[in-house]
Coordinates of C-alpha atoms and ligand atoms in Angstrom, one line a residue:
M1 CA 123.7 93.9 97.1
S2 CA 125.1 93.6 100.6
R3 CA 125.1 90.2 102.2
L4 CA 122.4 89.3 104.9
A5 CA 123.8 89.5 108.4
M6 CA 122.5 86.0 109.2
L7 CA 124.9 84.8 106.4
G8 CA 127.9 86.7 107.7
G9 CA 127.2 90.3 106.3
A10 CA 127.3 93.5 108.4
P11 CA 124.0 94.2 110.2
A12 CA 121.9 97.0 108.7
V13 CA 121.4 98.4 112.2
P14 CA 124.8 99.1 113.8
A15 CA 125.2 97.6 117.3
P16 CA 124.2 100.4 119.7
D17 CA 126.9 102.4 121.5
P18 CA 125.8 104.1 124.8
V19 CA 124.6 107.2 122.9
T20 CA 122.5 105.4 120.3
A21 CA 121.2 102.9 122.9
A22 CA 119.8 105.8 124.9
L23 CA 117.6 106.7 121.9
T24 CA 115.5 103.6 122.4
D25 CA 115.5 103.6 126.2
W26 CA 112.1 103.3 127.8
P27 CA 110.9 104.7 130.0
V28 CA 112.8 107.9 129.7
V29 CA 113.6 109.3 133.2
T30 CA 114.1 113.0 133.3
A31 CA 115.4 115.3 136.0
E32 CA 111.8 116.3 136.6
D33 CA 110.8 112.7 137.2
E34 CA 113.7 112.4 139.7
Q35 CA 112.6 115.5 141.4
A36 CA 109.0 114.2 141.7
V37 CA 110.2 111.1 143.4
L38 CA 112.6 113.0 145.7
R39 CA 109.7 115.3 146.6
V40 CA 107.9 112.2 148.1
L41 CA 111.1 110.7 149.6
R42 CA 111.8 114.0 151.4
G43 CA 108.2 114.5 152.5
D44 CA 106.5 113.0 155.5
R45 CA 104.4 110.4 153.8
L46 CA 105.9 107.2 152.3
T47 CA 103.0 104.9 152.6
A48 CA 99.9 104.8 150.5
A49 CA 97.3 106.4 152.7
S50 CA 94.0 104.5 153.1
G51 CA 92.1 107.5 151.6
G52 CA 94.8 108.2 149.1
D53 CA 97.7 110.5 149.8
G54 CA 98.3 113.9 148.1
E55 CA 100.2 112.5 145.1
T56 CA 97.6 109.8 144.5
T57 CA 94.7 112.2 144.7
A58 CA 96.5 114.6 142.4
L59 CA 97.2 111.8 139.9
E60 CA 93.6 110.7 140.0
R61 CA 92.4 114.3 139.4
E62 CA 94.8 114.7 136.5
W63 CA 94.0 111.4 134.8
A64 CA 90.2 111.9 135.2
E65 CA 90.7 115.3 133.5
F66 CA 92.9 113.7 130.7
T67 CA 90.3 111.0 130.0
G68 CA 87.3 113.4 130.4
T69 CA 85.8 111.2 133.1
A70 CA 84.2 112.2 136.4
H71 CA 86.4 110.0 138.6
C72 CA 89.7 108.1 138.7
V73 CA 91.0 105.6 141.3
A74 CA 94.7 104.8 141.2
V75 CA 95.6 101.3 142.1
A76 CA 98.5 98.9 142.4
S77 CA 98.7 97.6 138.8
G78 CA 96.8 97.3 135.6
T79 CA 95.6 93.8 136.7
A80 CA 94.4 95.3 140.0
A81 CA 92.6 98.0 137.9
L82 CA 90.7 95.3 136.0
E83 CA 89.9 93.4 139.2
V84 CA 88.7 96.5 141.1
A85 CA 86.7 97.8 138.1
L86 CA 84.9 94.5 137.4
A87 CA 84.1 93.9 141.1
A88 CA 82.9 97.5 141.5
A89 CA 80.7 97.0 138.4
G90 CA 79.1 94.1 140.3
I91 CA 80.7 91.2 138.5
G92 CA 81.1 88.2 140.7
P93 CA 80.6 84.4 141.1
G94 CA 78.2 82.9 138.5
D95 CA 78.8 85.6 136.0
E96 CA 80.5 85.3 132.6
V97 CA 82.6 88.0 131.0
V98 CA 83.4 88.1 127.3
V99 CA 87.2 88.5 126.7
P100 CA 89.0 88.6 123.3
A101 CA 91.0 85.5 122.5
L102 CA 94.1 87.7 121.8
T103 CA 95.2 89.7 124.8
M104 CA 97.6 89.5 127.7
N105 CA 96.6 86.8 130.3
A106 CA 95.9 89.4 132.9
T107 CA 92.6 90.3 131.2
A108 CA 91.2 86.9 131.9
H109 CA 93.0 86.4 135.3
A110 CA 91.2 89.5 136.5
V111 CA 87.8 88.0 135.6
R112 CA 88.6 84.9 137.6
R113 CA 89.8 86.8 140.6
C114 CA 86.4 88.4 140.8
G115 CA 84.9 84.8 140.9
A116 CA 83.5 85.1 137.4
E117 CA 84.4 83.1 134.3
P118 CA 86.1 84.5 131.2
V119 CA 84.4 83.4 127.9
F120 CA 86.4 84.0 124.8
A121 CA 85.4 85.4 121.4
D122 CA 87.6 85.8 118.3
I123 CA 89.1 89.1 117.1
E124 CA 88.8 91.2 113.9
P125 CA 91.5 90.4 111.3
D126 CA 92.4 94.0 110.7
T127 CA 92.3 95.6 114.1
Y128 CA 93.2 92.6 116.3
T129 CA 90.5 93.7 118.7
L130 CA 87.3 91.9 119.9
D131 CA 85.1 91.2 116.9
P132 CA 81.5 92.4 117.7
A133 CA 80.3 89.8 115.1
A134 CA 81.8 87.0 117.2
V135 CA 80.2 88.0 120.5
P136 CA 76.5 87.0 120.1
A137 CA 77.5 83.3 119.7
V138 CA 79.2 83.3 123.1
L139 CA 76.5 85.1 125.1
T140 CA 74.5 83.1 127.6
G141 CA 72.0 83.9 130.4
R142 CA 75.0 84.3 132.7
T143 CA 76.9 86.9 130.6
A144 CA 77.3 90.0 132.7
A145 CA 79.9 92.1 130.9
L146 CA 82.0 92.6 127.8
L147 CA 85.7 93.3 128.4
P148 CA 87.1 94.6 125.1
V149 CA 90.9 95.2 125.0
H150 CA 92.3 98.2 123.1
L151 CA 95.1 96.0 122.0
H152 CA 98.5 97.5 121.0
G153 CA 96.9 101.0 121.6
L154 CA 94.0 100.8 119.1
P155 CA 90.5 101.2 120.5
A156 CA 88.2 98.3 119.9
A157 CA 84.9 98.7 117.9
M158 CA 83.3 100.4 120.9
D159 CA 80.1 101.6 119.1
A160 CA 79.1 98.1 117.9
L161 CA 80.1 96.5 121.2
G162 CA 78.2 99.2 123.1
D163 CA 75.1 98.5 121.0
L164 CA 75.4 94.8 121.7
A165 CA 75.8 95.4 125.4
G166 CA 73.1 98.0 125.6
D167 CA 70.5 95.7 124.0
R168 CA 71.2 93.1 126.6
G169 CA 71.9 95.2 129.7
L170 CA 75.6 94.1 129.9
A171 CA 78.3 96.3 131.4
V172 CA 81.3 97.3 129.2
V173 CA 84.6 97.5 131.0
E174 CA 87.5 98.7 128.9
D175 CA 90.9 97.1 129.1
A176 CA 92.9 100.2 128.1
A177 CA 96.2 98.9 129.6
Q178 CA 98.0 99.6 126.3
A179 CA 96.1 102.6 125.0
H180 CA 96.7 105.7 127.1
G181 CA 95.5 108.7 125.1
A182 CA 93.9 106.8 122.2
R183 CA 90.5 108.1 121.0
H184 CA 87.4 106.5 119.6
Q185 CA 85.1 108.9 117.7
G186 CA 86.9 111.8 119.4
S187 CA 86.4 110.4 122.9
P188 CA 89.4 109.2 125.0
V189 CA 89.6 105.5 125.9
G190 CA 88.6 105.1 129.5
S191 CA 85.5 107.1 128.9
L192 CA 83.8 104.6 126.6
G193 CA 82.3 102.1 129.0
V194 CA 81.2 101.9 132.7
A195 CA 84.9 101.8 133.6
G196 CA 88.3 102.0 131.9
C197 CA 91.4 100.3 133.2
F198 CA 95.0 101.4 132.5
S199 CA 98.3 99.9 133.4
L200 CA 101.3 102.0 134.5
H201 CA 103.8 99.2 134.1
P202 CA 107.2 100.7 133.0
S203 CA 106.8 99.2 129.6
K204 CA 103.6 101.2 129.0
N205 CA 103.1 104.5 127.2
L206 CA 102.4 106.1 130.6
P207 CA 104.8 104.4 133.0
T208 CA 105.5 104.4 136.6
C209 CA 108.6 103.3 138.5
G210 CA 107.5 99.9 139.8
E211 CA 103.8 98.9 139.3
G212 CA 100.6 100.9 139.1
G213 CA 97.2 101.2 137.4
L214 CA 94.2 103.5 137.0
V215 CA 90.5 103.0 136.9
T216 CA 88.3 105.7 135.3
T217 CA 84.5 106.0 135.5
D218 CA 81.7 108.5 135.3
S219 CA 79.6 106.6 137.8
D220 CA 79.6 107.9 141.4
S221 CA 78.5 104.5 142.8
L222 CA 81.2 102.6 140.9
H223 CA 83.8 105.1 142.1
R224 CA 82.7 104.6 145.7
A225 CA 82.8 100.9 145.3
A226 CA 86.3 101.0 143.7
L227 CA 87.7 103.1 146.5
A228 CA 86.4 100.6 149.1
L229 CA 87.7 97.6 147.1
R230 CA 91.1 99.2 146.8
N231 CA 91.4 99.4 150.6
F232 CA 90.1 96.3 152.4
G233 CA 86.4 97.1 151.9
E234 CA 86.7 100.2 154.1
R235 CA 84.9 103.4 153.3
P236 CA 87.3 106.3 152.6
P237 CA 87.9 108.0 156.0
V238 CA 86.1 111.3 156.5
R239 CA 88.7 112.3 159.1
I240 CA 90.0 109.3 161.0
R241 CA 90.3 105.7 159.7
T242 CA 87.8 103.3 161.4
Y243 CA 89.2 100.1 160.0
V244 CA 85.6 98.8 159.5
A245 CA 85.3 96.6 156.4
H246 CA 81.9 97.2 154.9
G247 CA 82.3 94.6 152.1
P248 CA 84.9 92.7 150.1
G249 CA 88.2 94.3 149.5
W250 CA 91.9 94.0 148.6
N251 CA 95.0 95.9 149.3
A252 CA 95.2 97.4 145.8
R253 CA 96.7 100.7 146.7
I254 CA 99.4 102.5 144.7
G255 CA 102.3 104.2 146.5
P256 CA 102.9 107.9 146.5
V257 CA 106.4 107.5 144.8
Q258 CA 104.7 105.7 141.9
A259 CA 101.9 108.3 141.7
A260 CA 104.4 111.2 141.7
F261 CA 106.6 109.6 139.0
T262 CA 103.5 109.0 136.8
R263 CA 102.3 112.6 137.3
S264 CA 105.6 113.8 136.0
Q265 CA 105.4 111.5 133.0
L266 CA 101.8 112.5 132.3
S267 CA 102.9 116.1 131.8
R268 CA 104.8 114.9 128.7
L269 CA 102.3 112.3 127.4
P270 CA 100.4 114.5 124.9
Q271 CA 103.6 115.9 123.3
W272 CA 105.3 112.4 123.2
S273 CA 102.2 110.7 121.8
K274 CA 102.2 113.3 119.0
A275 CA 105.9 112.6 118.3
R276 CA 105.3 108.9 118.3
E277 CA 102.5 109.3 115.8
E278 CA 105.0 111.0 113.5
S279 CA 107.9 108.6 114.0
V280 CA 105.9 105.4 113.7
G281 CA 104.0 106.9 110.8
A282 CA 107.4 107.6 109.0
L283 CA 108.5 104.0 109.6
L284 CA 105.2 102.5 108.4
N285 CA 105.3 104.7 105.3
R286 CA 108.6 103.1 104.3
L287 CA 107.4 99.6 105.1
A288 CA 104.2 100.1 103.1
A289 CA 106.3 99.9 99.9
L290 CA 107.4 96.3 100.7
P291 CA 105.2 93.5 99.1
G292 CA 103.8 91.0 101.5
L293 CA 104.1 93.2 104.5
R294 CA 101.0 95.1 105.9
G295 CA 101.1 97.7 108.7
P296 CA 98.3 98.1 111.2
V297 CA 94.9 99.3 110.0
V298 CA 93.6 102.3 111.9
P299 CA 89.8 102.8 111.2
A300 CA 89.0 106.5 110.4
D301 CA 87.0 106.9 113.6
R302 CA 89.9 106.0 115.9
T303 CA 93.5 107.0 116.8
H304 CA 96.2 104.6 117.7
A305 CA 98.5 105.0 120.8
W306 CA 101.2 102.9 119.1
H307 CA 102.1 100.9 122.1
I308 CA 102.9 97.9 119.9
V309 CA 103.3 97.8 116.2
R310 CA 102.1 94.5 114.7
L311 CA 103.1 93.8 111.1
R312 CA 101.2 91.2 109.0
L313 CA 103.0 88.9 106.5
V314 CA 101.2 87.8 103.4
P315 CA 102.9 84.7 102.0
E316 CA 100.8 84.7 98.7
E317 CA 102.2 88.2 97.9
L318 CA 105.7 86.9 98.1
G319 CA 105.1 83.9 95.8
L320 CA 104.6 81.5 98.7
P321 CA 101.0 80.4 98.4
D322 CA 101.7 76.9 99.8
V323 CA 103.8 78.0 102.7
A324 CA 102.3 78.4 106.2
P325 CA 102.5 82.0 107.5
V326 CA 104.4 80.7 110.5
S327 CA 107.2 79.4 108.2
L328 CA 107.6 82.8 106.5
R329 CA 107.4 84.5 109.9
R330 CA 110.2 82.3 111.3
A331 CA 112.5 83.1 108.3
L332 CA 111.9 86.8 108.5
H333 CA 112.2 86.8 112.3
R334 CA 115.7 85.3 112.0
A335 CA 116.8 87.5 109.2
L336 CA 115.5 90.8 110.7
R337 CA 116.9 90.1 114.1
A338 CA 120.3 89.3 112.6
E339 CA 120.1 92.7 110.9
G340 CA 119.6 94.3 114.3
V341 CA 115.8 94.8 114.2
P342 CA 114.3 93.6 117.5
V343 CA 111.1 92.1 116.0
S344 CA 109.3 89.9 118.5
R345 CA 106.2 88.0 119.1
Y346 CA 103.5 89.5 121.3
Q347 CA 101.5 86.5 122.6
T348 CA 102.2 83.0 121.3
A349 CA 98.9 81.2 121.7
P350 CA 95.2 82.2 121.9
L351 CA 94.3 82.9 125.5
P352 CA 91.7 80.1 125.6
A353 CA 94.5 77.6 124.7
H354 CA 96.6 78.6 127.8
P355 CA 96.4 75.7 130.3
A356 CA 95.0 78.2 132.9
F357 CA 91.9 78.9 130.8
R358 CA 91.5 75.8 128.6
P359 CA 88.3 74.0 129.5
A360 CA 89.0 70.4 130.6
G361 CA 88.8 68.0 127.7
S362 CA 89.0 70.7 125.0
S363 CA 91.6 70.0 122.4
L364 CA 94.0 72.5 120.8
D365 CA 92.4 71.6 117.4
A366 CA 89.0 72.6 118.7
I367 CA 90.4 75.9 119.9
A368 CA 92.2 76.5 116.6
E369 CA 88.8 75.9 114.9
R370 CA 86.9 78.3 117.2
F371 CA 89.5 81.1 117.1
P372 CA 90.8 81.1 113.5
V373 CA 91.5 84.9 113.3
T374 CA 93.5 84.9 116.5
G375 CA 95.4 81.9 115.3
A376 CA 96.2 83.6 112.0
A377 CA 97.3 86.8 113.7
L378 CA 99.7 84.8 116.0
D379 CA 101.1 82.8 113.1
G380 CA 101.4 85.5 110.5
T381 CA 102.7 88.6 112.3
L382 CA 105.7 90.1 113.9
C383 CA 105.8 92.9 116.4
L384 CA 107.9 95.9 117.3
Q385 CA 107.7 96.7 121.0
R386 CA 109.1 99.3 123.3
R387 CA 112.1 100.6 121.2
H388 CA 109.8 102.9 119.2
L389 CA 108.3 104.5 122.4
N390 CA 111.1 107.0 122.9
P391 CA 110.5 110.1 120.8
A392 CA 114.3 110.3 120.1
A393 CA 114.2 106.9 118.3
V394 CA 113.6 108.4 114.9
P395 CA 117.1 107.6 113.5
V396 CA 116.9 104.1 114.9
L397 CA 113.5 103.5 113.3
A398 CA 115.0 104.7 110.0
A399 CA 117.7 102.1 110.4
Y400 CA 115.1 99.5 111.0
A401 CA 113.4 100.5 107.8
D402 CA 116.8 100.2 106.0
A403 CA 117.1 96.7 107.5
F404 CA 113.6 95.6 106.2
E405 CA 114.5 96.9 102.8
K406 CA 117.7 95.0 102.8
V407 CA 116.0 91.8 103.8
W408 CA 113.4 92.4 101.1
D409 CA 116.2 92.6 98.6
H410 CA 117.0 89.0 99.5
L411 CA 113.5 87.5 99.2
D412 CA 114.9 84.4 97.3
T413 CA 116.8 83.4 100.4
I414 CA 113.8 84.0 102.7
R415 CA 111.6 81.9 100.3
T416 CA 114.1 79.1 100.5
M417 CA 114.2 79.2 104.3
A418 CA 110.4 79.3 104.5
R419 CA 109.9 76.4 102.1
A420 CA 112.3 74.2 104.2
R421 CA 109.6 73.7 106.8
P422 CA 106.4 74.8 105.0
H423 CA 103.8 73.6 107.6
G424 CA 102.8 74.3 111.1
D425 CA 101.1 76.8 113.4
W426 CA 100.9 78.0 117.0
R427 CA 99.7 74.6 118.1
D428 CA 103.2 73.1 117.4
E429 CA 104.8 75.8 119.4
L430 CA 102.5 75.4 122.4
R431 CA 103.3 71.6 122.3
E432 CA 107.0 71.9 121.6
G433 CA 107.9 75.3 123.0
P434 CA 108.9 78.4 121.0
R435 CA 111.4 77.9 118.1
Ligands
LIG501 C1 96.0 94.2 127.7 C2 96.6 94.2 129.1 N1 95.8 94.1 130.1 C3 96.2 94.0 131.4 C4 97.5 94.2 131.7 C5 98.0 94.1 133.1 O1 98.7 95.2 133.5 P1 99.8 95.2 134.7 O2 101.0 94.5 134.2 O3 100.0 96.6 135.1 O4 99.1 94.4 135.8 C6 98.4 94.3 130.7 C7 99.9 94.4 131.0 O5 100.8 94.1 130.3 C8 98.0 94.3 129.3 O6 98.8 94.4 128.3

């Protein structure tokens, strides 16, 4: 049995040379992407036009077609997409919006930027997305919208959430920042609520060079409102810009270079999503044989975009019933990273525990009690991010699987490490900083 790398053995995943490093590069920039950017640089329009330049309009047409929606508005970032969509849906001061406790902070920041207040609900243990059963308890007379997040690329339980919202006249805005191309009951994300919001950050499955975002909708009025909000509250010019602000607005425009780059990437999205389905599937098949390790659950009515792969650790299955999941996670994190597997943590505390969103006077203990499923997900999981997005990563993912198997051959060492500090959870890390 070869020695663990953290104890001086050779890592299971060889240190990348320039050729193997390229297999996990993301985003992949092709000659076509470069040509798309050059087309803009050599053209006569470098600024984002108030009504949308040719590249932006073309991207909007193509993304609306891809998501099966009537309209798309391209904006400056995924956060801007959320802000514009919420405001265009009429969300404003005095309103409350239900947000899952496990998501990137931008989801809740966007609610605040509209003058509304995020109200948090716990997630489902299997899918890590907003739990419809947790929503009724947080609804008040001020609730105006639900903001489910298709976290990691898996659509939330949109049918149950849609029923809840429909019964009470609430808007559903999708945070699909991580889920380009995922489907729920056959329908693409972005078409499942009053508006869908996507990020084009370079780390995302559909990237741009720089920052960008997309809002999708079937509503003509929401579309009109989003166009105005993107551009200082001005109405899209019919012929000549008047500069008259008809309502609130931001400068949330995307530039033509970003739009052109994303259009070029979009031409490969279907083919690369399919490749990812296979490469991530092959990795998860191998990991499924390891006790105490659970891959993501994908309900039969959904597809996963595999933006992030979250792996759950089950201490009881490894003979560690008295050890806190966080202790097992720390031991495995150290051992796997030493072997060359870039496991990481995606989010370290429930969003309602972040100082920006924690109600004055509420303790971390109270938050841990209110969001136990989010806490358990943060403590007992490890993530793979970004390196699996490149369709050429297949041999690297196979080497990651080798490394997991090697570490699982040394479970006695992992158990000893986990037992050395058997207690704790995300609260310690928020107080003490990450370990
Ligand atoms: C779930 C979620 N929502 C919103 C955003 C914000 O997107 P952007 O970084 O493009 O502003 C992100 C980005 O990481 C995200 O992951």
